[in-house]
XYZ file of C-alpha atoms in Angstrom:
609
model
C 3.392 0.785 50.975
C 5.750 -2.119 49.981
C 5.108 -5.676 50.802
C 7.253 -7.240 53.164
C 8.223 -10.813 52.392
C 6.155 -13.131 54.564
C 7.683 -16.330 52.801
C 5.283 -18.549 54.976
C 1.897 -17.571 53.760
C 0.592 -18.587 50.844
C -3.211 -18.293 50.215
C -3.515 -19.156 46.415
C -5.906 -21.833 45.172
C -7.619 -21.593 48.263
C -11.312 -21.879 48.475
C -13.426 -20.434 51.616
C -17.291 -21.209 51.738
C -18.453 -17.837 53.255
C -21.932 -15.792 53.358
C -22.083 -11.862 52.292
C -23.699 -11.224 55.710
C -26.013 -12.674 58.291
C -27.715 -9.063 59.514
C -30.571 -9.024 57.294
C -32.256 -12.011 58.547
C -36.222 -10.580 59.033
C -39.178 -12.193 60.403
C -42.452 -11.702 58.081
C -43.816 -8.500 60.218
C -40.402 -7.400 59.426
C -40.303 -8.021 55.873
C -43.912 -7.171 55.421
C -42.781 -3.223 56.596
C -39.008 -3.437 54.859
C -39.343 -6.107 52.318
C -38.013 -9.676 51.706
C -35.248 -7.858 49.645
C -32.279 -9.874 48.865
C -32.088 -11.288 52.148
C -31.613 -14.936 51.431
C -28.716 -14.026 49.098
C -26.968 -11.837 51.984
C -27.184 -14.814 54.284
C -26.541 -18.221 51.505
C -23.435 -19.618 52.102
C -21.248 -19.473 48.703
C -17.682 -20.641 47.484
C -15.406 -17.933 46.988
C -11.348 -17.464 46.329
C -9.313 -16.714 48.891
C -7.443 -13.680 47.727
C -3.647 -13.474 48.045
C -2.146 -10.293 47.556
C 1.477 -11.483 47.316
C 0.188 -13.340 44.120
C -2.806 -11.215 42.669
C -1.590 -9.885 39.520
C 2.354 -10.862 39.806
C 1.766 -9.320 43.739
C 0.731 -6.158 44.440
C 1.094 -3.226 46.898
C -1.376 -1.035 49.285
C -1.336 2.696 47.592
C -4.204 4.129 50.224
C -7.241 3.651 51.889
C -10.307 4.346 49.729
C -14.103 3.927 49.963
C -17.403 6.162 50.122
C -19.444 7.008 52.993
C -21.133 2.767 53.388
C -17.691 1.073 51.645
C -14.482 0.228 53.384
C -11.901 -0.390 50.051
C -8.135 -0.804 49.510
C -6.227 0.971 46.637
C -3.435 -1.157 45.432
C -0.800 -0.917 42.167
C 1.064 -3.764 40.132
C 4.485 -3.631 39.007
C 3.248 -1.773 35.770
C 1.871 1.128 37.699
C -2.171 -0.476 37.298
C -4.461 0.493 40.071
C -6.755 -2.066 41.452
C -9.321 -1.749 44.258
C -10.513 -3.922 46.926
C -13.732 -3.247 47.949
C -15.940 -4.640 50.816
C -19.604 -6.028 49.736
C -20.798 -5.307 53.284
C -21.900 -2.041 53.847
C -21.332 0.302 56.551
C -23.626 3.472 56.401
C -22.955 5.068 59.836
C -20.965 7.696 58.337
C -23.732 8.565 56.142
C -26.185 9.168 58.623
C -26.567 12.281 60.320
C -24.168 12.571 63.450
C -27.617 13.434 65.825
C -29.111 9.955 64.295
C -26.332 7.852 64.772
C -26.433 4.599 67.149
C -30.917 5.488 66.755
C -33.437 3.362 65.051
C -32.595 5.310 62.224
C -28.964 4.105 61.383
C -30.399 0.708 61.783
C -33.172 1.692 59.525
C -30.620 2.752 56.948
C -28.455 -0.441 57.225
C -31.110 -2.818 57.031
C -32.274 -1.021 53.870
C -28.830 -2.667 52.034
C -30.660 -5.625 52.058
C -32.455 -4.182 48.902
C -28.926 -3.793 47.166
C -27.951 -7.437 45.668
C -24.481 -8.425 47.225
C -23.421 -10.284 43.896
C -24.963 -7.579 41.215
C -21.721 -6.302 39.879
C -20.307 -9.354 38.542
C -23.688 -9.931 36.556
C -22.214 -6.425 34.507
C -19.366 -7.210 32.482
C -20.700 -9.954 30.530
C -23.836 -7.828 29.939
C -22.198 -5.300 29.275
C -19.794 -6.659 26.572
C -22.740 -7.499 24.909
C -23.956 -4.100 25.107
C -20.744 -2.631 23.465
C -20.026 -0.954 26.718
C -16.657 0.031 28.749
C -16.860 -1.765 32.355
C -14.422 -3.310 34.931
C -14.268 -6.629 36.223
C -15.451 -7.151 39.412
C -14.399 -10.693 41.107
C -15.558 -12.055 44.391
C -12.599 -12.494 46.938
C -12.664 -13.807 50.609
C -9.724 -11.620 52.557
C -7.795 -13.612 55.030
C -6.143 -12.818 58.175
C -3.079 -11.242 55.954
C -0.185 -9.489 57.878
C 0.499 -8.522 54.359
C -2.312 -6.044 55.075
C -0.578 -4.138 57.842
C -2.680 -1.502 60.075
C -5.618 -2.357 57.698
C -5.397 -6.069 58.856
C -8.263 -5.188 61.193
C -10.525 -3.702 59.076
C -10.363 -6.327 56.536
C -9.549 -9.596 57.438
C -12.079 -12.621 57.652
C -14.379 -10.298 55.179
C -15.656 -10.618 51.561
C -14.853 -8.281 48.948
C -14.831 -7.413 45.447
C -11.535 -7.016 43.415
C -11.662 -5.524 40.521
C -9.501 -2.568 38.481
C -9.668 0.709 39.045
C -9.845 2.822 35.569
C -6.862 5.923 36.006
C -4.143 7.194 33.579
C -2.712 4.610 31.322
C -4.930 1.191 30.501
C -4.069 0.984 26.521
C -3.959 -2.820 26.569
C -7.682 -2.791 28.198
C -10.175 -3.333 25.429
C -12.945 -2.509 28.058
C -11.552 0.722 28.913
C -10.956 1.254 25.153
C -7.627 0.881 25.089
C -7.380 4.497 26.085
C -3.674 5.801 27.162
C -5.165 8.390 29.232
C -8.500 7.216 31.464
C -9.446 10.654 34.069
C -12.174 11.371 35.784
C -15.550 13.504 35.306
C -14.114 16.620 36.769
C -10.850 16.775 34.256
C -12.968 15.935 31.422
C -15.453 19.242 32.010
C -11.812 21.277 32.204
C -10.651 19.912 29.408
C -13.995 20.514 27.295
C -13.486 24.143 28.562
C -10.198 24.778 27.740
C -10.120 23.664 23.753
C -12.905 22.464 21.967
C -11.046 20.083 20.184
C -12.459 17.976 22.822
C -15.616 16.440 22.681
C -17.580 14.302 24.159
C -18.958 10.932 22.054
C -23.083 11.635 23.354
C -23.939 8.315 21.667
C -22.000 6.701 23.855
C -23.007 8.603 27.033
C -26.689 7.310 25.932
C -26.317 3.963 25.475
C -24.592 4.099 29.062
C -27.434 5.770 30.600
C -30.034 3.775 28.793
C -27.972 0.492 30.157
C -27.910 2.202 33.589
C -32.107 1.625 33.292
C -32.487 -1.515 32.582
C -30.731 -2.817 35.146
C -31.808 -0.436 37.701
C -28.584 1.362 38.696
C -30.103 4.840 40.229
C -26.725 6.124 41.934
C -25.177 7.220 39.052
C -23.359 10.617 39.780
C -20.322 12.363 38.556
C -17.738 10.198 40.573
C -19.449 7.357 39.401
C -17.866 7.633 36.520
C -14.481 7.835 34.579
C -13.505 8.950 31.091
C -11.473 7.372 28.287
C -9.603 9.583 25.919
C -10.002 8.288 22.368
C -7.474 9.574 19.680
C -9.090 11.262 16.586
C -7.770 13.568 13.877
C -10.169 15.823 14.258
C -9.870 16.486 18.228
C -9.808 13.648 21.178
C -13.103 12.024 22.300
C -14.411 11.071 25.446
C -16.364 7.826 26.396
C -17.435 7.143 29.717
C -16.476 4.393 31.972
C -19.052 3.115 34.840
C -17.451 2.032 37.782
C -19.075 0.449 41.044
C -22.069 -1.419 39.857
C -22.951 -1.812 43.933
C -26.354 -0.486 43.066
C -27.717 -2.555 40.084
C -30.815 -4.307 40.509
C -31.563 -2.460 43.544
C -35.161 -3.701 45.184
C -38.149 -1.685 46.900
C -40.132 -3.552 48.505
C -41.952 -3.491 52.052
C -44.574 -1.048 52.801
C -42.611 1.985 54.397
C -40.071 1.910 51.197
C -42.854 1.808 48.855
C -43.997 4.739 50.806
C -40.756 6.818 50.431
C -40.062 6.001 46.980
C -43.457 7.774 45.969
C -42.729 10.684 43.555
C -43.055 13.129 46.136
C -40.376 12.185 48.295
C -37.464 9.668 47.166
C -38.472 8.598 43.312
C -34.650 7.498 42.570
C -35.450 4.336 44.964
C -38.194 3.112 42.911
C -36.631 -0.119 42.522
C -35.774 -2.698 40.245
C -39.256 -4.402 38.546
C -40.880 -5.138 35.514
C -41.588 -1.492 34.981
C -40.273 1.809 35.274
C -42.294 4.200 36.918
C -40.950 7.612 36.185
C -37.072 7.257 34.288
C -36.046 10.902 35.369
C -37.138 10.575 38.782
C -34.942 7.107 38.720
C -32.225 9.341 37.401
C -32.117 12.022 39.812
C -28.640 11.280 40.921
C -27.294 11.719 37.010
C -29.513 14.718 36.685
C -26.405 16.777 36.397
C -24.240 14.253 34.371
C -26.935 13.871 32.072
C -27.925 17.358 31.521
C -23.837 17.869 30.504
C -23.312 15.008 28.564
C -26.470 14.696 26.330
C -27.686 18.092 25.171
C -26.956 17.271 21.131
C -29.160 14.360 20.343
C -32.406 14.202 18.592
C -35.502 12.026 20.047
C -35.188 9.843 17.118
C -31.356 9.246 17.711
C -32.305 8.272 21.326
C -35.179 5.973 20.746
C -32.444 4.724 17.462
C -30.003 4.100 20.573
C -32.768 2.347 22.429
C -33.604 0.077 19.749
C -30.139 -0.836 18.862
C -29.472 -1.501 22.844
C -32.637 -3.976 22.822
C -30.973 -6.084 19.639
C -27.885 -6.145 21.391
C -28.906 -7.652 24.618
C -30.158 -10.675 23.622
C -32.452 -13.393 25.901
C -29.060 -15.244 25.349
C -26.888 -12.781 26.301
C -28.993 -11.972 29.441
C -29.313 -15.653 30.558
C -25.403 -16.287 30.221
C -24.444 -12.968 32.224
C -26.948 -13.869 34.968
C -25.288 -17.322 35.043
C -22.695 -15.640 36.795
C -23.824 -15.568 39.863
C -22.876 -18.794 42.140
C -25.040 -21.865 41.696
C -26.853 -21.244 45.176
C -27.504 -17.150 44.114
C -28.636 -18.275 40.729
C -30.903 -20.600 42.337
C -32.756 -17.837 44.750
C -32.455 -14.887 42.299
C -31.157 -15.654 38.786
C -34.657 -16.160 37.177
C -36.791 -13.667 38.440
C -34.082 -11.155 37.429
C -33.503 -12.283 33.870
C -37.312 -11.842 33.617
C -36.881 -8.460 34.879
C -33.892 -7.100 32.607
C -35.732 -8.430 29.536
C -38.978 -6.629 30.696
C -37.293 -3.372 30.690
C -35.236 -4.220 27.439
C -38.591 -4.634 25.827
C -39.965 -1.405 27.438
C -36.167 0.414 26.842
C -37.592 2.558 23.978
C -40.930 4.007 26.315
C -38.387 4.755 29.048
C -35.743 6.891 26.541
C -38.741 8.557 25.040
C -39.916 9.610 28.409
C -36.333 10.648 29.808
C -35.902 12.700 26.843
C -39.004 14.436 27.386
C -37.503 15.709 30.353
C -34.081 16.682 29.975
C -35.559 18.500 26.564
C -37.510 21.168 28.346
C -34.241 23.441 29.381
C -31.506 22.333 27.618
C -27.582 23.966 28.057
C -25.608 24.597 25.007
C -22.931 25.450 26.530
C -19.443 26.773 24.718
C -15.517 26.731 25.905
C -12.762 29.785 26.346
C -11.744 29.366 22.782
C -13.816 31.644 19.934
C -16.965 30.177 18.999
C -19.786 31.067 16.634
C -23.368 30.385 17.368
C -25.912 30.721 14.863
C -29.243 30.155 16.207
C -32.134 30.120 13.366
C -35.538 31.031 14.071
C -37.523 28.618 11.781
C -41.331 29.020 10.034
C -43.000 26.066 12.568
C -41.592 28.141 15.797
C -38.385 25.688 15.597
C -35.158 26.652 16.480
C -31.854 25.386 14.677
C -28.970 25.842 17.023
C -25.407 25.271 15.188
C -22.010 25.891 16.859
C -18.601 26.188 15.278
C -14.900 26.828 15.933
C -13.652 30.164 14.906
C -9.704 29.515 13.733
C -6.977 31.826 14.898
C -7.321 32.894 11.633
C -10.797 33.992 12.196
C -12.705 31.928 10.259
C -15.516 29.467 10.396
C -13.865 25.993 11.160
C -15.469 22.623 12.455
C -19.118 21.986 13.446
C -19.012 21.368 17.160
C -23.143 21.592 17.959
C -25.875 20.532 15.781
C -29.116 20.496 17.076
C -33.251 21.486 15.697
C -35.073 22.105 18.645
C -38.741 21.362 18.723
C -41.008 24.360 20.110
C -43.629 21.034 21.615
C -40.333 19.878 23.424
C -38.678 22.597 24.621
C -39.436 25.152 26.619
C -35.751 27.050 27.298
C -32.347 27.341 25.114
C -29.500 28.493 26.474
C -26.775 29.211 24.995
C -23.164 30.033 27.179
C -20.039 31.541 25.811
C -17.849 30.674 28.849
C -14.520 32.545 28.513
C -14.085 32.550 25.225
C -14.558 35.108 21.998
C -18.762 34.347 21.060
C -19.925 35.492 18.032
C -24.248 34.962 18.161
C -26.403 35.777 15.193
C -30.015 35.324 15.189
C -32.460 34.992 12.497
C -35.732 34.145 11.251
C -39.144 35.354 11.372
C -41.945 33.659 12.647
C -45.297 33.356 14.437
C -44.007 32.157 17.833
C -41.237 30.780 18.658
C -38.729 29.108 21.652
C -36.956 31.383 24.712
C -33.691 31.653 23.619
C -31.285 33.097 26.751
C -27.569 34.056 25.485
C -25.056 33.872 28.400
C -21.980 36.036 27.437
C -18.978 35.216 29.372
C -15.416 37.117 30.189
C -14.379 37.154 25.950
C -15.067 39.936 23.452
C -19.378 38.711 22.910
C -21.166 39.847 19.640
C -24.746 39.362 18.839
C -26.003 40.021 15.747
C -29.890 39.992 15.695
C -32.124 39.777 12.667
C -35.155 38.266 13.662
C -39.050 38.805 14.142
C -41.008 36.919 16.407
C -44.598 37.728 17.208
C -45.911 38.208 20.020
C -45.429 40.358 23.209
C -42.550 38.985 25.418
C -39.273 38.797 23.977
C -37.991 35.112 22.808
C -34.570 36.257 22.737
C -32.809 37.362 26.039
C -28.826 38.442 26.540
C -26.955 38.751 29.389
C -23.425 40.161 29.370
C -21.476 42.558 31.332
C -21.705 46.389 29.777
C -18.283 46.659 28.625
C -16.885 44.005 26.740
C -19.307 43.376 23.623
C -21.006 44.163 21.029
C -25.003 44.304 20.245
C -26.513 44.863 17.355
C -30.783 44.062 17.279
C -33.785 44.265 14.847
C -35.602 44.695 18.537
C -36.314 41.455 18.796
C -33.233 41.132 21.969
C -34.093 42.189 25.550
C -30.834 43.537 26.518
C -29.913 42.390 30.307
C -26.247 43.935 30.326
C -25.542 44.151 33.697
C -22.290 45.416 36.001
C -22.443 42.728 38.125
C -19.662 39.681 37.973
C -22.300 36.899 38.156
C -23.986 38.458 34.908
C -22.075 35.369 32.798
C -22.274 32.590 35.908
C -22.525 29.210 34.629
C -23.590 26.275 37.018
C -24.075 23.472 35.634
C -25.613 22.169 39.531
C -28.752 24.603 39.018
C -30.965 22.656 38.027
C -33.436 21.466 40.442
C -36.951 19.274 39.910
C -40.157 20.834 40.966
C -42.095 19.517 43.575
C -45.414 18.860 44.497
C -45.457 17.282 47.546
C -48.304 16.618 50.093
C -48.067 17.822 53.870
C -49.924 15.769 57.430
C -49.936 17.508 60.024
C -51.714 17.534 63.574
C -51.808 19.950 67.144
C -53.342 20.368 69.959
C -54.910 23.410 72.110
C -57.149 23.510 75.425
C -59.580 25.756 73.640
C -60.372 23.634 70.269
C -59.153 19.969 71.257
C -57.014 18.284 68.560
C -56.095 19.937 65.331
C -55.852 17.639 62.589
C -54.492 18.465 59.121
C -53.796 18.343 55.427
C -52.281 20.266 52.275
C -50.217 20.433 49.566
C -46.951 22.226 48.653
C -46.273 23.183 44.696
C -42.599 24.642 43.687
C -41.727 25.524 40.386
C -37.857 26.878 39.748
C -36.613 28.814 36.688
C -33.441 30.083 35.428
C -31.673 32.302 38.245
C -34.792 31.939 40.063
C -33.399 31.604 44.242
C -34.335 29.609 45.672
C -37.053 29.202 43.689
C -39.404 30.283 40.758
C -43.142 30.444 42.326
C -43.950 28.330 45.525
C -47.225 27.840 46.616
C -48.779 26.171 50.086
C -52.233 25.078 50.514
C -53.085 24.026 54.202
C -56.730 23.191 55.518
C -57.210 21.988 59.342
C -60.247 20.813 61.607
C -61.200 20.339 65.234
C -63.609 17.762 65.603
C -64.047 18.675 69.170
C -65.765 22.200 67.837
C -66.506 22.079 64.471
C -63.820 24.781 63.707
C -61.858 24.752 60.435
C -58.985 26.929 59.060
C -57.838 27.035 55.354
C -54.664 29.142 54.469
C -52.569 29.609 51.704
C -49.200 31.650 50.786
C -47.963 31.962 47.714
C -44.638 33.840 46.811
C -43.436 34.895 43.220
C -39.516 35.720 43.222
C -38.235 38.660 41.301
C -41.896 38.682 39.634
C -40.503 42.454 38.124
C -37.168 42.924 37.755
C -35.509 42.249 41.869
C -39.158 42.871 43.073
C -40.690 39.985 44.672
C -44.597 38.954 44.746
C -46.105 37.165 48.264
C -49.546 36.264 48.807
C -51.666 35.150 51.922
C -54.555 34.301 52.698
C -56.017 33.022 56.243
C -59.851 31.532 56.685
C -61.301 30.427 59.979
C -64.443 28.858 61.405
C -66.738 30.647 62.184
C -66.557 34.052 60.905
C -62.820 35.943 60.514
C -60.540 36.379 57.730
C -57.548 37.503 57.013
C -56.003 38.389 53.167
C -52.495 40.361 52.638
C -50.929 40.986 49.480
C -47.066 42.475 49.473
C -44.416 43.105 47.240
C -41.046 43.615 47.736
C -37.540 43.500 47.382
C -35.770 40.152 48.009
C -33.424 41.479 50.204
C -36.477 42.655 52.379
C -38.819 40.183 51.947
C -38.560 37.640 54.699
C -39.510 33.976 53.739
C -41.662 32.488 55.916
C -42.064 29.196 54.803
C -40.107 26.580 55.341
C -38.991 23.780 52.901
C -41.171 20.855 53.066
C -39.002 17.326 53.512
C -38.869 15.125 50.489
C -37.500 15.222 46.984
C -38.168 17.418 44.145
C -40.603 16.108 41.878
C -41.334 16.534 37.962
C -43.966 19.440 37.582
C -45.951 16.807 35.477
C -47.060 15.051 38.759
């Protein structure tokens, strides 16, 4: 959309003294249930620029309409073919409210919850991270006038504040925050293009210290479109750093009794908030749990707590106090202390937190190959470690550059897997030892050989491949379980499996003529395992009383899926006051066994809880 001259109006070096919002104002019953949050800071009155869009960056044009489900935002483009974005710091979370909820106590639940998100927390980032050796944007507070520059989105976002800041796509090589990269794309394109040739690769290291940056300043919404990719040039195959955009979420509160209540591991652990302390780093990370379990699958626990400690020397108290200092006078003044305190808290605890987050992601962990020829060696070693290397095969057929190099720790992980994709893999196993790690190969639509020379003790079989039954090769000491199959999905890889356990505790209450009121109590415990649908092993624990006539009932189901081979397990039991009970034990197919419990609310939790 071109800008029609409007040689009358002229907003540059204009100053507006304007407040973020007035709709969090709370009394103290109020804030005792929701919190205090960051509702001064919403409501302070601050100076900002107005922004002129005839002028901003030698003028600039409207490409689109933009935003997520709580953010109305404005894609425009320079002369040079730079996207920027304009992007409101008010939310608006109707759309992300269930349709049946909307205009309800709940919407306005949700929207007074923003009150925990600090309006001014993105322009705290850059300087911080700068100092972190990071890739950001630069956010900048704007006021948006009544602009007929702004056509049919003149209504939407006149008289309103905003953040301006550039929007990382295609070409940014003069941008030493975007590493000067020629060609910036997003999360999707860079999974393709690790696919396709693996002459890509992704720079882990740098993926760490993002995520590691990500906790201490309390950013939980950190999912795939959260972020975008620069390409670096390198002889040996481009690299791919990540670039965090919309920092809306840093320093993100919980405070007030009912959010304390849903943050609780059990149901919503990601909002745990932003305090001295972290209570559980992969629950905090839930919305990454995908990213992270692509992008950092090669690292050791020393080279993440090495990360951690080289984060901590970087931000210094110095460089903390200055980026803080960014905040307007009267912001600084209500918040700036209390959250330098808080980022150099969680500096100091940084290397507790990666320890604990690598715990986590360690237990499976995805090796996961491209459509070009690969060779996987995987070596069984004395301790019941396993040494996982991957390299290129040429077109000449030979062994070319290391692309995987990982020794995986039998009191860490639980799980390898290792995925061909669509390409040519070549697997050997060796070793002999005691015990050792489950190692599942994951052929894919290529020619697949395995090559098995190994001896581990024990019953069960530590090495499992799946693989269509035409296609490959398989060669075995015995040591393989052979799951060749004729079905397509035999090679399916989804990187979205992955789900958290829960363990989750269940109220409940009823009434009858006979017994009075029912009151009630139990627990629900899901575990989930690879192809497991839709889960591993559930089980459900319920006890209820009547007061009214000392009657009682305790139940419990259990279910086991595909326990043997497509056969599933299900267990009941049923005990009531004052003298029956009832016990049934069945087992059958999936297909034919009906699930009769339903899916209690809440989040998944870690099975540690």
């Amino acid at each position: 959309m071109l800008l029609k001259r409007h040689p009358d109006v002229d907003f540059a070096g204009k100053i507006v003294r304007v407040k973020a919002s007035e709709q969090y104002r709370a009394g103290r019953l109020k804030q005792k249930l929701l919190g205090k949050n960051y509702r001064e800071a919403w409501s302070q009155e601050i100076e900002v620029p107005v922004f002129d869009i005839g002028k901003q960056q030698g003028g600039l044009k409207i490409v689109q309409k933009g935003g997520g489900q709580q953010t109305l935002s404005l894609r425009l483009q320079d002369s040079l073919g730079h996207e920027y974005v304009l992007r409101s710091v008010e939310k608006y979370p109707e759309a992300a409210t269930p349709e049946m909820l909307r205009k309800t106590f709940a919407q306005d639940l949700v929207q007074d919850q923003i009150s925990a998100a600090h309006p001014y927390a993105a322009i705290v980032i850059p300087p911080l991270a700068d100092a972190a050796g990071l890739y950001h944007t630069n956010p900048k507070l704007v006021y948006i006038p009544d602009d007929p520059r702004l056509f049919e989105h003149r209504k939407n976002f006149a008289h309103s504040l905003a953040l301006f800041e550039e929007r990382p796509s295609n070409d940014w090589s003069e941008a030493s925050y975007f590493g000067k990269s020629k060609r910036i794309i997003n999360t999707t394109r860079v999974l393709e293009n690790l696919a396709d040739d693996n002459d890509y690769q992704v720079d882990e290291a740098f993926v760490l210290r993002n995520r590691l940056f990500d906790m201490i300043i309390g950013d939980w919404d950190r999912h795939d479109d959260q972020w975008r990719w620069a390409t670096i040039k390198n002889k040996k195959g481009d690299i791919f750093r990540p670039i965090p955009r919309d920092r809306d979420q840093a320093f993100f509160l919980n405070e007030g009794i009912l959010p304390k209540f849903w943050s609780h591991k059990w149901a919503l652990p990601k909002f745990e908030g932003f305090h001295d302390d972290m209570n559980w780093p992969s629950g905090f990370s839930f919305n990454a749990r995908f990213f992270d379990r692509s992008f950092l699958t090669a690292l050791s626990r020393e080279e993440w707590i090495a990360e951690a400690r080289d984060l901590q020397a970087r931000l210094t108290d110095q460089a903390i106090e200055v980026a803080v200092h960014q905040w307007p006078p009267g912001i600084f003044l209500i918040n700036g202390e209390r959250v330098i305190e808080k980022l150099k808290s969680r500096r100091d605890k940084l290397v507790e937190f990666a320890n604990d987050h690598y715990s986590f992601l360690a237990r499976e962990v995805d090796v996961v190959g491209s459509n070009k020829a690969e060779l996987f060696n995987v070596n069984r070693l004395a301790n019941g470690d396993v040494h996982v290397i991957k390299h290129k095969i040429t077109q000449k057929v030979e062994v070319g550059k290391k692309l995987f190099d990982r020794k995986f720790k039998k009191a860490e992980t639980k799980e390898i897997r290792l995925y061909g994709l669509d390409g040519n893999g070549t697997f050997h196993i060796s070793g002999d030892v005691r015990n050792s790690i489950l190692v599942r190969i994951i052929g894919g639509k290529g020619y697949d050989k395995v090559s098995d020379s190994s001896r581990v003790g024990g019953i069960a079989k530590k090495t499992i491949f799946y693989d269509k039954k035409v296609g490959g090769t398989f060669q075995s000491s015995g040591e393989v379980k052979n799951q060749l199959s004729g079905d397509a999905g035999v090679n399916e890889y989804n990187r979205k499996s992955f789900e958290y356990n829960r363990l989750a505790p269940i109220i409940f209450g009823n009434y009858n003529p006979d017994d009075g009121t029912f009151l009630g109590a139990g627990l629900l415990y899901q575990t989930h395992g690879f192809r497991k649908k839709p889960f591993k092993n559930r089980h459900l624990f319920l006890a209820s009383m009547a007061p009214s006539t000392q009657s009682f009932n305790f139940r419990y189901q259990g279910k086991f899926t595909d326990l043997v081979g497509k056969w599933t397990l299900g267990l009941e039991g049923d005990l009531k006051s004052p003298n029956y009970v009832n016990n049934f034990f069945g087992m059958g197919n999936e297909s034919l066994f009906n699930n009769k419990i339903n899916d209690s609310p809440g989040i998944e939790v870690d099975d540690a809880v």
